[in-house]
Amino acid sequence: MRLLLVEDDPSLSRSLKLELESAGFAVDCAMDGEVAEFLGSTESYDIVILDLGLPKMPGLEVLRRWRQAENHVPVIVLTARDAWHEKVDGFKVGADDYLGKPFHTEELLARVQALLKRFHGRMQPQLAGCGLTLDEDAQTVSVNGGRPEQLTAIEFRLLRYFMLHPGKVLTRTHLLEHIYQCDSDPASNVIEVYVNRLRRKLGNDLIATRRGQGYVFGEKA
Ligand code: CA
């Protein structure tokens, strides 16, 4: 999952980025409204955390522009603790959730995960499908109810993305975009390498290769 974090307080941005990365997100940071608006319009994000008080362009304007351009990425806005009008304004321009500052990182993470689940139409607390159960807190997977197996950070990101998009053809480029942040420069065959690792852990049948197109999760090869 690739996440855009829009927050102009450098120390808050740094600490949130680290926490979100260890929760398995590829995180791009924007420190002002103009950069945020640009990144959100040109890169593909799975979710956005958007502070409202920003230099250059207010968060509400950023969100309004995205929604006007039919960009429906799920957005959590960060508001001042008691500013109820900010929450109302946020929802009016198309925010999906809000969190008042200051907040506990655990609450932000829980809201991010809940919003992603809602967005993908899932009601169950764990991500499950095709005999796999993915524990997003522990970053483990169990196959057919067996013992949970630990995943590496990239294995976890990749498998979660596959499990949220079963039956869809996902190209290598698309997967790269949703698993790595802007400032990383992964090798071109990295997706292949990690798909093969997942196959070794989970069995060969779960991720099918579509020659010249990409991969499909949950469809027999
Ligand atoms: Ca701010």
JSON list of C-alpha atoms and ligand atoms in Angstrom, two decimals:
[
{"chain": "A", "resi": 1, "resn": "MET", "atom": "CA", "xyz": [0.00, 0.00, 0.00]},
{"chain": "A", "resi": 2, "resn": "ARG", "atom": "CA", "xyz": [1.38, 3.35, -0.96]},
{"chain": "A", "resi": 3, "resn": "LEU", "atom": "CA", "xyz": [0.50, 6.25, 1.28]},
{"chain": "A", "resi": 4, "resn": "LEU", "atom": "CA", "xyz": [0.86, 10.01, 0.89]},
{"chain": "A", "resi": 5, "resn": "LEU", "atom": "CA", "xyz": [1.53, 11.81, 4.16]},
{"chain": "A", "resi": 6, "resn": "VAL", "atom": "CA", "xyz": [0.83, 15.54, 3.98]},
{"chain": "A", "resi": 7, "resn": "GLU", "atom": "CA", "xyz": [2.08, 17.25, 7.14]},
{"chain": "A", "resi": 8, "resn": "ASP", "atom": "CA", "xyz": [4.14, 20.42, 7.42]},
{"chain": "A", "resi": 9, "resn": "ASP", "atom": "CA", "xyz": [5.49, 19.81, 10.93]},
{"chain": "A", "resi": 10, "resn": "PRO", "atom": "CA", "xyz": [8.87, 18.20, 10.12]},
{"chain": "A", "resi": 11, "resn": "SER", "atom": "CA", "xyz": [9.28, 16.24, 13.34]},
{"chain": "A", "resi": 12, "resn": "LEU", "atom": "CA", "xyz": [5.70, 14.90, 13.27]},
{"chain": "A", "resi": 13, "resn": "SER", "atom": "CA", "xyz": [6.13, 14.01, 9.60]},
{"chain": "A", "resi": 14, "resn": "ARG", "atom": "CA", "xyz": [9.40, 12.15, 10.28]},
{"chain": "A", "resi": 15, "resn": "SER", "atom": "CA", "xyz": [8.05, 10.13, 13.18]},
{"chain": "A", "resi": 16, "resn": "LEU", "atom": "CA", "xyz": [4.78, 9.26, 11.41]},
{"chain": "A", "resi": 17, "resn": "LYS", "atom": "CA", "xyz": [6.67, 8.17, 8.30]},
{"chain": "A", "resi": 18, "resn": "LEU", "atom": "CA", "xyz": [8.74, 5.71, 10.35]},
{"chain": "A", "resi": 19, "resn": "GLU", "atom": "CA", "xyz": [5.68, 4.31, 12.14]},
{"chain": "A", "resi": 20, "resn": "LEU", "atom": "CA", "xyz": [3.71, 3.97, 8.92]},
{"chain": "A", "resi": 21, "resn": "GLU", "atom": "CA", "xyz": [6.63, 2.27, 7.19]},
{"chain": "A", "resi": 22, "resn": "SER", "atom": "CA", "xyz": [6.96, -0.26, 9.95]},
{"chain": "A", "resi": 23, "resn": "ALA", "atom": "CA", "xyz": [3.23, -0.91, 9.59]},
{"chain": "A", "resi": 24, "resn": "GLY", "atom": "CA", "xyz": [3.96, -1.93, 6.00]},
{"chain": "A", "resi": 25, "resn": "PHE", "atom": "CA", "xyz": [3.26, 1.21, 3.98]},
{"chain": "A", "resi": 26, "resn": "ALA", "atom": "CA", "xyz": [5.41, 2.82, 1.32]},
{"chain": "A", "resi": 27, "resn": "VAL", "atom": "CA", "xyz": [5.29, 6.46, 2.41]},
{"chain": "A", "resi": 28, "resn": "ASP", "atom": "CA", "xyz": [5.80, 9.65, 0.37]},
{"chain": "A", "resi": 29, "resn": "CYS", "atom": "CA", "xyz": [5.83, 12.91, 2.30]},
{"chain": "A", "resi": 30, "resn": "ALA", "atom": "CA", "xyz": [4.61, 16.35, 1.21]},
{"chain": "A", "resi": 31, "resn": "MET", "atom": "CA", "xyz": [5.35, 19.36, 3.40]},
{"chain": "A", "resi": 32, "resn": "ASP", "atom": "CA", "xyz": [3.09, 21.90, 1.70]},
{"chain": "A", "resi": 33, "resn": "GLY", "atom": "CA", "xyz": [-0.22, 22.04, -0.13]},
{"chain": "A", "resi": 34, "resn": "GLU", "atom": "CA", "xyz": [1.18, 22.59, -3.61]},
{"chain": "A", "resi": 35, "resn": "VAL", "atom": "CA", "xyz": [3.47, 19.57, -3.50]},
{"chain": "A", "resi": 36, "resn": "ALA", "atom": "CA", "xyz": [0.64, 17.51, -2.01]},
{"chain": "A", "resi": 37, "resn": "GLU", "atom": "CA", "xyz": [-1.77, 18.53, -4.76]},
{"chain": "A", "resi": 38, "resn": "PHE", "atom": "CA", "xyz": [0.82, 17.70, -7.42]},
{"chain": "A", "resi": 39, "resn": "LEU", "atom": "CA", "xyz": [1.83, 14.30, -5.97]},
{"chain": "A", "resi": 40, "resn": "GLY", "atom": "CA", "xyz": [-1.79, 13.29, -5.38]},
{"chain": "A", "resi": 41, "resn": "SER", "atom": "CA", "xyz": [-2.65, 14.14, -8.98]},
{"chain": "A", "resi": 42, "resn": "THR", "atom": "CA", "xyz": [0.32, 12.43, -10.61]},
{"chain": "A", "resi": 43, "resn": "GLU", "atom": "CA", "xyz": [1.15, 9.40, -8.45]},
{"chain": "A", "resi": 44, "resn": "SER", "atom": "CA", "xyz": [-1.13, 6.52, -7.52]},
{"chain": "A", "resi": 45, "resn": "TYR", "atom": "CA", "xyz": [-1.76, 6.31, -3.80]},
{"chain": "A", "resi": 46, "resn": "ASP", "atom": "CA", "xyz": [-3.92, 3.86, -1.89]},
{"chain": "A", "resi": 47, "resn": "ILE", "atom": "CA", "xyz": [-4.60, 6.28, 0.94]},
{"chain": "A", "resi": 48, "resn": "VAL", "atom": "CA", "xyz": [-3.76, 9.86, 1.99]},
{"chain": "A", "resi": 49, "resn": "ILE", "atom": "CA", "xyz": [-3.28, 11.45, 5.40]},
{"chain": "A", "resi": 50, "resn": "LEU", "atom": "CA", "xyz": [-3.90, 15.17, 4.93]},
{"chain": "A", "resi": 51, "resn": "ASP", "atom": "CA", "xyz": [-3.22, 17.91, 7.44]},
{"chain": "A", "resi": 52, "resn": "LEU", "atom": "CA", "xyz": [-5.52, 20.91, 6.86]},
{"chain": "A", "resi": 53, "resn": "GLY", "atom": "CA", "xyz": [-3.26, 23.75, 8.02]},
{"chain": "A", "resi": 54, "resn": "LEU", "atom": "CA", "xyz": [-0.57, 23.83, 5.33]},
{"chain": "A", "resi": 55, "resn": "PRO", "atom": "CA", "xyz": [1.71, 26.42, 3.72]},
{"chain": "A", "resi": 56, "resn": "LYS", "atom": "CA", "xyz": [1.11, 27.44, 0.06]},
{"chain": "A", "resi": 57, "resn": "MET", "atom": "CA", "xyz": [-2.31, 25.80, -0.28]},
{"chain": "A", "resi": 58, "resn": "PRO", "atom": "CA", "xyz": [-4.72, 24.82, 2.51]},
{"chain": "A", "resi": 59, "resn": "GLY", "atom": "CA", "xyz": [-5.49, 21.10, 2.88]},
{"chain": "A", "resi": 60, "resn": "LEU", "atom": "CA", "xyz": [-9.17, 21.69, 2.12]},
{"chain": "A", "resi": 61, "resn": "GLU", "atom": "CA", "xyz": [-8.31, 23.25, -1.24]},
{"chain": "A", "resi": 62, "resn": "VAL", "atom": "CA", "xyz": [-5.98, 20.35, -2.06]},
{"chain": "A", "resi": 63, "resn": "LEU", "atom": "CA", "xyz": [-8.77, 17.88, -1.35]},
{"chain": "A", "resi": 64, "resn": "ARG", "atom": "CA", "xyz": [-11.35, 19.94, -3.24]},
{"chain": "A", "resi": 65, "resn": "ARG", "atom": "CA", "xyz": [-9.11, 19.94, -6.35]},
{"chain": "A", "resi": 66, "resn": "TRP", "atom": "CA", "xyz": [-8.53, 16.18, -6.18]},
{"chain": "A", "resi": 67, "resn": "ARG", "atom": "CA", "xyz": [-12.23, 15.44, -5.88]},
{"chain": "A", "resi": 68, "resn": "GLN", "atom": "CA", "xyz": [-13.04, 17.86, -8.68]},
{"chain": "A", "resi": 69, "resn": "ALA", "atom": "CA", "xyz": [-10.59, 15.94, -10.87]},
{"chain": "A", "resi": 70, "resn": "GLU", "atom": "CA", "xyz": [-12.42, 12.68, -9.96]},
{"chain": "A", "resi": 71, "resn": "ASN", "atom": "CA", "xyz": [-9.57, 11.49, -7.77]},
{"chain": "A", "resi": 72, "resn": "HIS", "atom": "CA", "xyz": [-11.37, 9.33, -5.19]},
{"chain": "A", "resi": 73, "resn": "VAL", "atom": "CA", "xyz": [-8.37, 8.17, -3.17]},
{"chain": "A", "resi": 74, "resn": "PRO", "atom": "CA", "xyz": [-9.43, 7.59, 0.48]},
{"chain": "A", "resi": 75, "resn": "VAL", "atom": "CA", "xyz": [-8.40, 10.58, 2.62]},
{"chain": "A", "resi": 76, "resn": "ILE", "atom": "CA", "xyz": [-8.10, 11.01, 6.37]},
{"chain": "A", "resi": 77, "resn": "VAL", "atom": "CA", "xyz": [-7.86, 14.69, 7.36]},
{"chain": "A", "resi": 78, "resn": "LEU", "atom": "CA", "xyz": [-5.98, 15.86, 10.43]},
{"chain": "A", "resi": 79, "resn": "THR", "atom": "CA", "xyz": [-7.88, 18.66, 12.16]},
{"chain": "A", "resi": 80, "resn": "ALA", "atom": "CA", "xyz": [-7.34, 20.85, 15.20]},
{"chain": "A", "resi": 81, "resn": "ARG", "atom": "CA", "xyz": [-8.74, 19.05, 18.24]},
{"chain": "A", "resi": 82, "resn": "ASP", "atom": "CA", "xyz": [-11.85, 21.11, 18.88]},
{"chain": "A", "resi": 83, "resn": "ALA", "atom": "CA", "xyz": [-12.47, 22.65, 15.50]},
{"chain": "A", "resi": 84, "resn": "TRP", "atom": "CA", "xyz": [-15.77, 20.93, 14.67]},
{"chain": "A", "resi": 85, "resn": "HIS", "atom": "CA", "xyz": [-16.22, 23.21, 11.66]},
{"chain": "A", "resi": 86, "resn": "GLU", "atom": "CA", "xyz": [-12.98, 21.83, 10.15]},
{"chain": "A", "resi": 87, "resn": "LYS", "atom": "CA", "xyz": [-14.43, 18.33, 10.36]},
{"chain": "A", "resi": 88, "resn": "VAL", "atom": "CA", "xyz": [-17.67, 19.46, 8.70]},
{"chain": "A", "resi": 89, "resn": "ASP", "atom": "CA", "xyz": [-15.77, 21.32, 5.98]},
{"chain": "A", "resi": 90, "resn": "GLY", "atom": "CA", "xyz": [-13.54, 18.30, 5.47]},
{"chain": "A", "resi": 91, "resn": "PHE", "atom": "CA", "xyz": [-16.46, 15.94, 4.93]},
{"chain": "A", "resi": 92, "resn": "LYS", "atom": "CA", "xyz": [-18.17, 18.46, 2.65]},
{"chain": "A", "resi": 93, "resn": "VAL", "atom": "CA", "xyz": [-15.23, 18.50, 0.25]},
{"chain": "A", "resi": 94, "resn": "GLY", "atom": "CA", "xyz": [-14.90, 14.72, 0.30]},
{"chain": "A", "resi": 95, "resn": "ALA", "atom": "CA", "xyz": [-12.83, 13.53, 3.27]},
{"chain": "A", "resi": 96, "resn": "ASP", "atom": "CA", "xyz": [-13.51, 9.92, 4.32]},
{"chain": "A", "resi": 97, "resn": "ASP", "atom": "CA", "xyz": [-12.46, 10.24, 7.93]},
{"chain": "A", "resi": 98, "resn": "TYR", "atom": "CA", "xyz": [-10.82, 12.70, 10.32]},
{"chain": "A", "resi": 99, "resn": "LEU", "atom": "CA", "xyz": [-8.60, 12.68, 13.35]},
{"chain": "A", "resi": 100, "resn": "GLY", "atom": "CA", "xyz": [-8.16, 15.58, 15.81]},
{"chain": "A", "resi": 101, "resn": "LYS", "atom": "CA", "xyz": [-4.66, 16.69, 16.78]},
{"chain": "A", "resi": 102, "resn": "PRO", "atom": "CA", "xyz": [-2.87, 15.71, 18.93]},
{"chain": "A", "resi": 103, "resn": "PHE", "atom": "CA", "xyz": [-3.50, 12.00, 18.44]},
{"chain": "A", "resi": 104, "resn": "HIS", "atom": "CA", "xyz": [-1.92, 8.68, 19.29]},
{"chain": "A", "resi": 105, "resn": "THR", "atom": "CA", "xyz": [-0.19, 7.03, 16.35]},
{"chain": "A", "resi": 106, "resn": "GLU", "atom": "CA", "xyz": [-2.02, 3.79, 17.20]},
{"chain": "A", "resi": 107, "resn": "GLU", "atom": "CA", "xyz": [-5.33, 5.52, 16.57]},
{"chain": "A", "resi": 108, "resn": "LEU", "atom": "CA", "xyz": [-4.13, 6.90, 13.24]},
{"chain": "A", "resi": 109, "resn": "LEU", "atom": "CA", "xyz": [-2.94, 3.42, 12.17]},
{"chain": "A", "resi": 110, "resn": "ALA", "atom": "CA", "xyz": [-6.24, 1.86, 13.23]},
{"chain": "A", "resi": 111, "resn": "ARG", "atom": "CA", "xyz": [-8.15, 4.47, 11.23]},
{"chain": "A", "resi": 112, "resn": "VAL", "atom": "CA", "xyz": [-5.94, 3.97, 8.18]},
{"chain": "A", "resi": 113, "resn": "GLN", "atom": "CA", "xyz": [-6.51, 0.20, 8.31]},
{"chain": "A", "resi": 114, "resn": "ALA", "atom": "CA", "xyz": [-10.26, 0.60, 8.91]},
{"chain": "A", "resi": 115, "resn": "LEU", "atom": "CA", "xyz": [-10.62, 3.04, 6.04]},
{"chain": "A", "resi": 116, "resn": "LEU", "atom": "CA", "xyz": [-8.72, 0.76, 3.65]},
{"chain": "A", "resi": 117, "resn": "LYS", "atom": "CA", "xyz": [-10.98, -2.12, 4.66]},
{"chain": "A", "resi": 118, "resn": "ARG", "atom": "CA", "xyz": [-14.09, -0.02, 4.13]},
{"chain": "A", "resi": 119, "resn": "PHE", "atom": "CA", "xyz": [-12.81, 1.17, 0.81]},
{"chain": "A", "resi": 120, "resn": "HIS", "atom": "CA", "xyz": [-12.20, -2.39, -0.34]},
{"chain": "A", "resi": 121, "resn": "GLY", "atom": "CA", "xyz": [-15.58, -3.54, 0.99]},
{"chain": "A", "resi": 122, "resn": "ARG", "atom": "CA", "xyz": [-14.27, -5.84, 3.67]},
{"chain": "A", "resi": 123, "resn": "MET", "atom": "CA", "xyz": [-16.00, -6.31, 7.00]},
{"chain": "A", "resi": 124, "resn": "GLN", "atom": "CA", "xyz": [-13.85, -8.99, 8.61]},
{"chain": "A", "resi": 125, "resn": "PRO", "atom": "CA", "xyz": [-11.03, -7.83, 10.91]},
{"chain": "A", "resi": 126, "resn": "GLN", "atom": "CA", "xyz": [-8.36, -9.90, 9.17]},
{"chain": "A", "resi": 127, "resn": "LEU", "atom": "CA", "xyz": [-7.63, -10.08, 5.51]},
{"chain": "A", "resi": 128, "resn": "ALA", "atom": "CA", "xyz": [-8.53, -13.57, 4.35]},
{"chain": "A", "resi": 129, "resn": "GLY", "atom": "CA", "xyz": [-9.00, -15.32, 1.04]},
{"chain": "A", "resi": 130, "resn": "CYS", "atom": "CA", "xyz": [-7.89, -18.33, -0.99]},
{"chain": "A", "resi": 131, "resn": "GLY", "atom": "CA", "xyz": [-6.98, -20.24, 2.18]},
{"chain": "A", "resi": 132, "resn": "LEU", "atom": "CA", "xyz": [-4.73, -17.45, 3.46]},
{"chain": "A", "resi": 133, "resn": "THR", "atom": "CA", "xyz": [-5.21, -15.33, 6.55]},
{"chain": "A", "resi": 134, "resn": "LEU", "atom": "CA", "xyz": [-3.08, -12.21, 6.80]},
{"chain": "A", "resi": 135, "resn": "ASP", "atom": "CA", "xyz": [-2.53, -10.62, 10.19]},
{"chain": "A", "resi": 136, "resn": "GLU", "atom": "CA", "xyz": [-1.79, -6.97, 9.46]},
{"chain": "A", "resi": 137, "resn": "ASP", "atom": "CA", "xyz": [-0.54, -6.16, 12.96]},
{"chain": "A", "resi": 138, "resn": "ALA", "atom": "CA", "xyz": [1.87, -9.08, 13.28]},
{"chain": "A", "resi": 139, "resn": "GLN", "atom": "CA", "xyz": [2.64, -9.11, 9.51]},
{"chain": "A", "resi": 140, "resn": "THR", "atom": "CA", "xyz": [2.23, -12.88, 9.43]},
{"chain": "A", "resi": 141, "resn": "VAL", "atom": "CA", "xyz": [0.30, -15.17, 7.11]},
{"chain": "A", "resi": 142, "resn": "SER", "atom": "CA", "xyz": [-1.19, -18.58, 7.77]},
{"chain": "A", "resi": 143, "resn": "VAL", "atom": "CA", "xyz": [-2.04, -21.07, 5.07]},
{"chain": "A", "resi": 144, "resn": "ASN", "atom": "CA", "xyz": [-5.22, -23.17, 5.53]},
{"chain": "A", "resi": 145, "resn": "GLY", "atom": "CA", "xyz": [-5.39, -22.31, 9.23]},
{"chain": "A", "resi": 146, "resn": "GLY", "atom": "CA", "xyz": [-1.81, -23.47, 9.84]},
{"chain": "A", "resi": 147, "resn": "ARG", "atom": "CA", "xyz": [0.89, -21.87, 11.95]},
{"chain": "A", "resi": 148, "resn": "PRO", "atom": "CA", "xyz": [1.39, -18.12, 11.22]},
{"chain": "A", "resi": 149, "resn": "GLU", "atom": "CA", "xyz": [4.50, -17.46, 9.19]},
{"chain": "A", "resi": 150, "resn": "GLN", "atom": "CA", "xyz": [6.47, -14.25, 9.44]},
{"chain": "A", "resi": 151, "resn": "LEU", "atom": "CA", "xyz": [6.74, -12.14, 6.28]},
{"chain": "A", "resi": 152, "resn": "THR", "atom": "CA", "xyz": [9.46, -9.64, 5.43]},
{"chain": "A", "resi": 153, "resn": "ALA", "atom": "CA", "xyz": [8.35, -6.02, 4.94]},
{"chain": "A", "resi": 154, "resn": "ILE", "atom": "CA", "xyz": [8.23, -6.25, 1.15]},
{"chain": "A", "resi": 155, "resn": "GLU", "atom": "CA", "xyz": [6.63, -9.71, 1.14]},
{"chain": "A", "resi": 156, "resn": "PHE", "atom": "CA", "xyz": [3.94, -8.32, 3.44]},
{"chain": "A", "resi": 157, "resn": "ARG", "atom": "CA", "xyz": [3.30, -5.24, 1.30]},
{"chain": "A", "resi": 158, "resn": "LEU", "atom": "CA", "xyz": [3.09, -7.31, -1.86]},
{"chain": "A", "resi": 159, "resn": "LEU", "atom": "CA", "xyz": [0.85, -10.02, -0.43]},
{"chain": "A", "resi": 160, "resn": "ARG", "atom": "CA", "xyz": [-1.51, -7.50, 1.15]},
{"chain": "A", "resi": 161, "resn": "TYR", "atom": "CA", "xyz": [-1.83, -5.72, -2.16]},
{"chain": "A", "resi": 162, "resn": "PHE", "atom": "CA", "xyz": [-2.55, -9.00, -3.98]},
{"chain": "A", "resi": 163, "resn": "MET", "atom": "CA", "xyz": [-5.13, -10.03, -1.37]},
{"chain": "A", "resi": 164, "resn": "LEU", "atom": "CA", "xyz": [-6.95, -6.70, -1.67]},
{"chain": "A", "resi": 165, "resn": "HIS", "atom": "CA", "xyz": [-7.16, -7.12, -5.46]},
{"chain": "A", "resi": 166, "resn": "PRO", "atom": "CA", "xyz": [-8.01, -10.78, -6.08]},
{"chain": "A", "resi": 167, "resn": "GLY", "atom": "CA", "xyz": [-8.68, -11.85, -9.65]},
{"chain": "A", "resi": 168, "resn": "LYS", "atom": "CA", "xyz": [-7.26, -8.66, -11.14]},
{"chain": "A", "resi": 169, "resn": "VAL", "atom": "CA", "xyz": [-4.36, -8.56, -13.56]},
{"chain": "A", "resi": 170, "resn": "LEU", "atom": "CA", "xyz": [-1.65, -6.49, -11.89]},
{"chain": "A", "resi": 171, "resn": "THR", "atom": "CA", "xyz": [1.31, -5.42, -14.01]},
{"chain": "A", "resi": 172, "resn": "ARG", "atom": "CA", "xyz": [4.83, -5.24, -12.58]},
{"chain": "A", "resi": 173, "resn": "THR", "atom": "CA", "xyz": [4.81, -1.45, -12.98]},
{"chain": "A", "resi": 174, "resn": "HIS", "atom": "CA", "xyz": [1.52, -1.15, -11.13]},
{"chain": "A", "resi": 175, "resn": "LEU", "atom": "CA", "xyz": [2.78, -3.35, -8.30]},
{"chain": "A", "resi": 176, "resn": "LEU", "atom": "CA", "xyz": [6.05, -1.38, -8.08]},
{"chain": "A", "resi": 177, "resn": "GLU", "atom": "CA", "xyz": [4.08, 1.87, -7.80]},
{"chain": "A", "resi": 178, "resn": "HIS", "atom": "CA", "xyz": [1.99, 0.59, -4.93]},
{"chain": "A", "resi": 179, "resn": "ILE", "atom": "CA", "xyz": [4.78, -1.07, -2.99]},
{"chain": "A", "resi": 180, "resn": "TYR", "atom": "CA", "xyz": [7.62, 1.40, -3.17]},
{"chain": "A", "resi": 181, "resn": "GLN", "atom": "CA", "xyz": [7.74, 5.10, -2.36]},
{"chain": "A", "resi": 182, "resn": "CYS", "atom": "CA", "xyz": [9.06, 7.79, -4.73]},
{"chain": "A", "resi": 183, "resn": "ASP", "atom": "CA", "xyz": [12.55, 8.04, -3.28]},
{"chain": "A", "resi": 184, "resn": "SER", "atom": "CA", "xyz": [13.36, 4.35, -3.60]},
{"chain": "A", "resi": 185, "resn": "ASP", "atom": "CA", "xyz": [14.92, 2.85, -6.70]},
{"chain": "A", "resi": 186, "resn": "PRO", "atom": "CA", "xyz": [14.17, -0.86, -6.71]},
{"chain": "A", "resi": 187, "resn": "ALA", "atom": "CA", "xyz": [15.77, -3.23, -9.22]},
{"chain": "A", "resi": 188, "resn": "SER", "atom": "CA", "xyz": [13.58, -3.92, -12.24]},
{"chain": "A", "resi": 189, "resn": "ASN", "atom": "CA", "xyz": [13.14, -7.60, -11.43]},
{"chain": "A", "resi": 190, "resn": "VAL", "atom": "CA", "xyz": [12.27, -7.04, -7.77]},
{"chain": "A", "resi": 191, "resn": "ILE", "atom": "CA", "xyz": [8.58, -7.91, -8.16]},
{"chain": "A", "resi": 192, "resn": "GLU", "atom": "CA", "xyz": [9.48, -11.19, -9.86]},
{"chain": "A", "resi": 193, "resn": "VAL", "atom": "CA", "xyz": [11.88, -12.01, -7.04]},
{"chain": "A", "resi": 194, "resn": "TYR", "atom": "CA", "xyz": [9.28, -11.35, -4.35]},
{"chain": "A", "resi": 195, "resn": "VAL", "atom": "CA", "xyz": [6.48, -13.14, -6.19]},
{"chain": "A", "resi": 196, "resn": "ASN", "atom": "CA", "xyz": [8.73, -16.20, -6.31]},
{"chain": "A", "resi": 197, "resn": "ARG", "atom": "CA", "xyz": [9.47, -15.90, -2.60]},
{"chain": "A", "resi": 198, "resn": "LEU", "atom": "CA", "xyz": [5.75, -15.72, -1.83]},
{"chain": "A", "resi": 199, "resn": "ARG", "atom": "CA", "xyz": [5.14, -18.78, -4.02]},
{"chain": "A", "resi": 200, "resn": "ARG", "atom": "CA", "xyz": [7.79, -20.71, -2.10]},
{"chain": "A", "resi": 201, "resn": "LYS", "atom": "CA", "xyz": [6.09, -19.79, 1.19]},
{"chain": "A", "resi": 202, "resn": "LEU", "atom": "CA", "xyz": [2.47, -20.14, 0.13]},
{"chain": "A", "resi": 203, "resn": "GLY", "atom": "CA", "xyz": [2.45, -22.62, -2.72]},
{"chain": "A", "resi": 204, "resn": "ASN", "atom": "CA", "xyz": [2.74, -22.17, -6.46]},
{"chain": "A", "resi": 205, "resn": "ASP", "atom": "CA", "xyz": [-0.97, -21.95, -7.26]},
{"chain": "A", "resi": 206, "resn": "LEU", "atom": "CA", "xyz": [-1.91, -18.71, -5.57]},
{"chain": "A", "resi": 207, "resn": "ILE", "atom": "CA", "xyz": [-0.23, -16.21, -7.87]},
{"chain": "A", "resi": 208, "resn": "ALA", "atom": "CA", "xyz": [-0.55, -16.89, -11.57]},
{"chain": "A", "resi": 209, "resn": "THR", "atom": "CA", "xyz": [1.73, -15.31, -14.18]},
{"chain": "A", "resi": 210, "resn": "ARG", "atom": "CA", "xyz": [0.01, -13.81, -17.19]},
{"chain": "A", "resi": 211, "resn": "ARG", "atom": "CA", "xyz": [2.71, -13.66, -19.82]},
{"chain": "A", "resi": 212, "resn": "GLY", "atom": "CA", "xyz": [3.31, -10.12, -21.06]},
{"chain": "A", "resi": 213, "resn": "GLN", "atom": "CA", "xyz": [0.67, -8.74, -18.67]},
{"chain": "A", "resi": 214, "resn": "GLY", "atom": "CA", "xyz": [1.56, -9.37, -15.06]},
{"chain": "A", "resi": 215, "resn": "TYR", "atom": "CA", "xyz": [0.19, -11.39, -12.18]},
{"chain": "A", "resi": 216, "resn": "VAL", "atom": "CA", "xyz": [-3.21, -12.51, -10.92]},
{"chain": "A", "resi": 217, "resn": "PHE", "atom": "CA", "xyz": [-3.79, -13.51, -7.32]},
{"chain": "A", "resi": 218, "resn": "GLY", "atom": "CA", "xyz": [-6.30, -16.19, -6.46]},
{"chain": "A", "resi": 219, "resn": "GLU", "atom": "CA", "xyz": [-6.67, -17.66, -9.92]},
{"chain": "A", "resi": 220, "resn": "LYS", "atom": "CA", "xyz": [-5.19, -20.97, -10.90]},
{"chain": "A", "resi": 221, "resn": "ALA", "atom": "CA", "xyz": [-2.35, -20.68, -13.38]},
{"chain": "B", "resi": 1, "resn": "CA", "atom": "CA", "xyz": [-0.11, 22.07, 9.87]}
]
